[in-house]
Amino acid sequence: MATASRESVRKTLHEFLAEKGFRKTSQRDAIIEAAFGTHEHYTAEELLVMSRAIDKSVSRATVYRTLPILVESGLLRELDLGGETKIYDPNFLEHPTHNHLVCVDCKKIIEFEDPNMELLENCISRRLGFSPANKMVTIEAHCDEFKASGTCTRRPCDKD
Amino acid sequence: MATASRESVRKTLHEFLAEKGFRKTSQRDAIIEAAFGTHEHYTAEELLVMSRAIDKSVSRATVYRTLPILVESGLLRELDLGGETKIYDPNFLEHPTHNHLVCVDCKKIIEFEDPNMELLENCISRRLGFSPANKMVTIEAHCDEFKASGTCTRRPCDKD
DNA sequence: ATTTCTGCAAACGATTTGCACAGGG
DNA sequence: CCCTGTGCAAATCGTTTGCAGAAAT
C-alpha cells in the first residue's frame, strides 16, 4: 500500500510538473523520492539530507526552491506546529483531513482524523460567511505516561 | 468593560511580575499599556511602535525580551497563523477558548468561540491518551464577498 | 550596594536571491 | 539554441544576545 501510493504520488506529481511547465531534473526527482519515501515529518534541512542520500548533487537552494512546488501540488503539506522551523507532512494523500497532537514533553507528533471535527469546522466557517479552504487543528498535550512518571519514554532529543 | 478588564489585566500582570521577581520599569509599563490597550492583533514590531508612542525610550530588544514574559503570564497569546511573523493576541482574558479564521484573500482575522469545538478537542485528546494543554484551531477561508465579486472590501494592505 | 534591566549593535539561523554556468526541451 | 534549473555564496529578515552603563530594590 505504501508502495502503491508512492507510485500514484510520483505519477500525480509528474503530471503536475508537466502541466505547470516545470522541467524534470535529477535533483527534483531525488527530492521527490526523499519527500514521499517516508511517512515521517521533516524540516527543509532534513529533507536536504534525505535527498542527498539519493543524489549527492542536491543543494540546499534547490530543496528550498522545490518545496513550495510540492506544497502547491497539494501532495505535501506545510505545518506550523509551535516550533521555530516549518515542518513538512507527506501524509495528506492518504489522510487528507488529518490533524496533529503534539506532546509538550517529548515533542512527539501524533496524527489523528475525526469526521466530527471536519463537520464542525465547516459549520463554523459557513456560519461566519466563509468557505473553508484549509483547516488546521493542533493540540499540545501531556501524555498519560508523563502524568504518571514525570517524563516520556521518548525524551526530548530531536527537538528542544 | 474594556476599561474594567484592562484594570484587571494590569493588576494580574503586576502580581505576576512581583511573584516572579521581575522589576517594575517604565519601559515594561509602556509595553504592557500598549499590549493590552487594544483588542487588535499585532506583531512584535507593531508592538514596538505602539509602545514607543507611549514611551519613546522603549527599544526593540526590550519588546522582544518582554513579550515572552507576557505570554508566560497567560494574558497574552502567541499565534502562528500561516504568515512569516508571529502574531500576538491580547483577547484571551475575555475569550479564553477562542480560535481564528483567516480570510485567504484579505488576510483579515476573525475570532470565534465554539463550545462544541472545545468539547471535541478534549474528547479526541483523551481518546489518544493525552491531557490537552493548548488547543489551536485555524481555518483559512474565502469570504462570501470574495466569491461574489472576486475581491474583499478589505484589500491586501497590511499583509502580503 | 547589589542585581536586574536597558539600549545598542553585532550575532544568529532559517530562508531567499543574484549570478554565471549546466542541462532539459 | 533557448530558456529554465542549478550550486554557490552573499543577502535578508525576524529574533536573540553580549556588553557596559542605568535604574530598581
Tab-separated table of C-alpha atoms in Angstrom, chain B residues 2-157:
chain	number	residue	atom	x	y	z
B	2	ALA	CA	-12.797	47.173	28.093
B	3	THR	CA	-11.625	49.537	30.809
B	4	ALA	CA	-12.584	47.178	33.595
B	5	SER	CA	-10.727	44.291	32.005
B	6	ARG	CA	-7.698	46.462	31.352
B	7	GLU	CA	-7.634	47.289	35.043
B	8	SER	CA	-7.725	43.632	35.935
B	9	VAL	CA	-5.062	42.845	33.365
B	10	ARG	CA	-2.777	45.454	34.845
B	11	LYS	CA	-3.398	44.085	38.323
B	12	THR	CA	-2.889	40.454	37.387
B	13	LEU	CA	0.235	41.319	35.489
B	14	HIS	CA	1.608	43.382	38.342
B	15	GLU	CA	1.095	40.480	40.714
B	16	PHE	CA	2.631	38.081	38.239
B	17	LEU	CA	5.748	40.189	37.779
B	18	ALA	CA	6.182	40.661	41.530
B	19	GLU	CA	5.727	36.969	42.169
B	20	LYS	CA	8.336	36.069	39.589
B	21	GLY	CA	10.787	38.603	40.999
B	22	PHE	CA	10.662	40.799	37.899
B	23	ARG	CA	11.204	44.517	38.439
B	24	LYS	CA	8.771	47.214	37.531
B	25	THR	CA	10.258	49.514	34.909
B	26	SER	CA	8.851	52.370	32.892
B	27	GLN	CA	9.593	50.523	29.660
B	28	ARG	CA	7.707	47.402	30.726
B	29	ASP	CA	4.812	49.570	31.841
B	30	ALA	CA	4.670	51.196	28.435
B	31	ILE	CA	4.808	47.849	26.669
B	32	ILE	CA	2.053	46.420	28.870
B	33	GLU	CA	-0.050	49.511	28.323
B	34	ALA	CA	0.382	49.155	24.567
B	35	ALA	CA	-0.088	45.395	24.543
B	36	PHE	CA	-3.418	45.470	26.385
B	37	GLY	CA	-4.669	48.852	25.258
B	38	THR	CA	-6.092	47.287	22.117
B	39	HIS	CA	-8.150	44.309	21.050
B	40	GLU	CA	-6.281	44.111	17.770
B	41	HIS	CA	-3.637	41.539	16.980
B	42	TYR	CA	-0.080	42.767	16.477
B	43	THR	CA	3.456	41.675	15.645
B	44	ALA	CA	6.499	42.364	17.821
B	45	GLU	CA	7.457	45.210	15.515
B	46	GLU	CA	3.997	46.748	15.725
B	47	LEU	CA	4.066	46.483	19.473
B	48	LEU	CA	7.381	48.322	19.449
B	49	VAL	CA	5.799	51.233	17.571
B	50	MET	CA	2.778	51.232	19.873
B	51	SER	CA	4.991	51.168	22.956
B	52	ARG	CA	7.176	53.976	21.688
B	53	ALA	CA	4.106	56.130	21.215
B	54	ILE	CA	3.752	55.880	24.993
B	55	ASP	CA	7.414	55.935	25.981
B	56	LYS	CA	9.992	56.909	23.370
B	57	SER	CA	12.763	55.128	25.268
B	58	VAL	CA	11.424	51.616	24.618
B	59	SER	CA	13.839	49.617	22.489
B	60	ARG	CA	13.241	46.715	20.180
B	61	ALA	CA	15.304	44.434	22.395
B	62	THR	CA	13.155	45.193	25.413
B	63	VAL	CA	9.985	44.448	23.499
B	64	TYR	CA	11.410	41.105	22.403
B	65	ARG	CA	12.525	40.401	25.958
B	66	THR	CA	9.184	41.368	27.491
B	67	LEU	CA	6.952	39.511	25.074
B	68	PRO	CA	7.817	36.020	26.404
B	69	ILE	CA	7.082	37.222	29.930
B	70	LEU	CA	3.623	38.421	28.963
B	71	VAL	CA	2.983	35.151	27.165
B	72	GLU	CA	4.129	33.198	30.204
B	73	SER	CA	1.704	35.177	32.358
B	74	GLY	CA	-1.091	33.690	30.302
B	75	LEU	CA	-2.651	37.053	29.449
B	76	LEU	CA	-1.125	37.303	26.016
B	77	ARG	CA	-1.163	34.550	23.432
B	78	GLU	CA	1.296	33.908	20.657
B	79	LEU	CA	-0.336	32.841	17.407
B	80	ASP	CA	1.166	31.026	14.469
B	81	LEU	CA	-1.208	31.805	11.634
B	82	GLY	CA	0.364	30.912	8.317
B	83	GLY	CA	2.343	34.189	7.999
B	84	GLU	CA	6.097	34.522	8.375
B	85	THR	CA	5.914	36.505	11.598
B	86	LYS	CA	4.413	35.594	14.934
B	87	ILE	CA	1.253	37.432	15.918
B	88	TYR	CA	0.190	38.330	19.437
B	89	ASP	CA	-3.395	38.242	20.640
B	90	PRO	CA	-4.450	40.152	23.795
B	91	ASN	CA	-8.037	38.870	23.777
B	92	PHE	CA	-7.661	35.607	25.660
B	93	LEU	CA	-8.602	37.096	29.013
B	94	GLU	CA	-12.081	37.868	27.743
B	95	HIS	CA	-12.398	34.853	25.443
B	96	PRO	CA	-10.126	32.127	26.812
B	97	THR	CA	-11.006	29.469	24.264
B	98	HIS	CA	-11.408	31.403	21.052
B	99	ASN	CA	-9.988	30.352	17.706
B	100	HIS	CA	-9.199	32.065	14.415
B	101	LEU	CA	-10.481	32.158	10.894
B	102	VAL	CA	-8.205	33.924	8.401
B	103	CYS	CA	-9.506	35.258	5.107
B	104	VAL	CA	-7.182	33.902	2.440
B	105	ASP	CA	-7.840	36.935	0.258
B	106	CYS	CA	-7.583	39.946	2.538
B	107	LYS	CA	-5.810	38.301	5.468
B	108	LYS	CA	-8.422	39.610	7.886
B	109	ILE	CA	-8.512	37.628	11.117
B	110	ILE	CA	-11.884	36.743	12.634
B	111	GLU	CA	-12.140	35.329	16.126
B	112	PHE	CA	-14.759	32.756	17.034
B	113	GLU	CA	-15.658	30.687	20.044
B	114	ASP	CA	-17.427	27.364	19.963
B	115	PRO	CA	-18.164	25.091	22.910
B	116	ASN	CA	-18.562	22.042	20.670
B	117	MET	CA	-15.070	22.542	19.319
B	118	GLU	CA	-13.768	22.765	22.851
B	119	LEU	CA	-15.568	19.569	23.812
B	120	LEU	CA	-14.463	17.691	20.737
B	121	GLU	CA	-10.818	18.610	21.238
B	122	ASN	CA	-10.935	17.310	24.789
B	123	CYS	CA	-12.562	14.050	23.718
B	124	ILE	CA	-10.035	13.434	20.986
B	125	SER	CA	-7.119	14.163	23.288
B	126	ARG	CA	-8.350	11.784	25.963
B	127	ARG	CA	-9.091	9.102	23.443
B	128	LEU	CA	-5.437	9.303	22.376
B	129	GLY	CA	-4.227	9.109	25.958
B	130	PHE	CA	-3.361	12.765	26.454
B	131	SER	CA	-4.407	15.701	28.611
B	132	PRO	CA	-4.767	18.759	26.395
B	133	ALA	CA	-2.714	21.795	27.408
B	134	ASN	CA	-3.146	24.129	24.488
B	135	LYS	CA	-5.576	23.828	21.637
B	136	MET	CA	-5.250	25.772	18.416
B	137	VAL	CA	-7.635	25.862	15.507
B	138	THR	CA	-7.025	27.989	12.454
B	139	ILE	CA	-9.300	27.999	9.459
B	140	GLU	CA	-8.200	29.642	6.235
B	141	ALA	CA	-11.185	30.522	4.070
B	142	HIS	CA	-12.672	32.664	1.315
B	143	CYS	CA	-15.396	35.097	2.323
B	144	ASP	CA	-18.734	35.272	0.545
B	145	GLU	CA	-17.876	38.744	-0.687
B	146	PHE	CA	-14.862	37.326	-2.455
B	147	LYS	CA	-16.914	34.585	-4.025
B	148	ALA	CA	-19.372	37.171	-5.360
B	149	SER	CA	-17.106	39.982	-6.519
B	150	GLY	CA	-13.665	38.453	-6.784
B	151	THR	CA	-12.189	40.613	-4.045
B	152	CYS	CA	-12.699	41.583	-0.433
B	153	THR	CA	-13.634	45.047	0.717
B	154	ARG	CA	-10.579	44.890	2.865
B	155	ARG	CA	-7.881	44.563	0.256
B	156	PRO	CA	-4.431	43.126	0.858
B	157	CYS	CA	-2.857	46.094	2.568
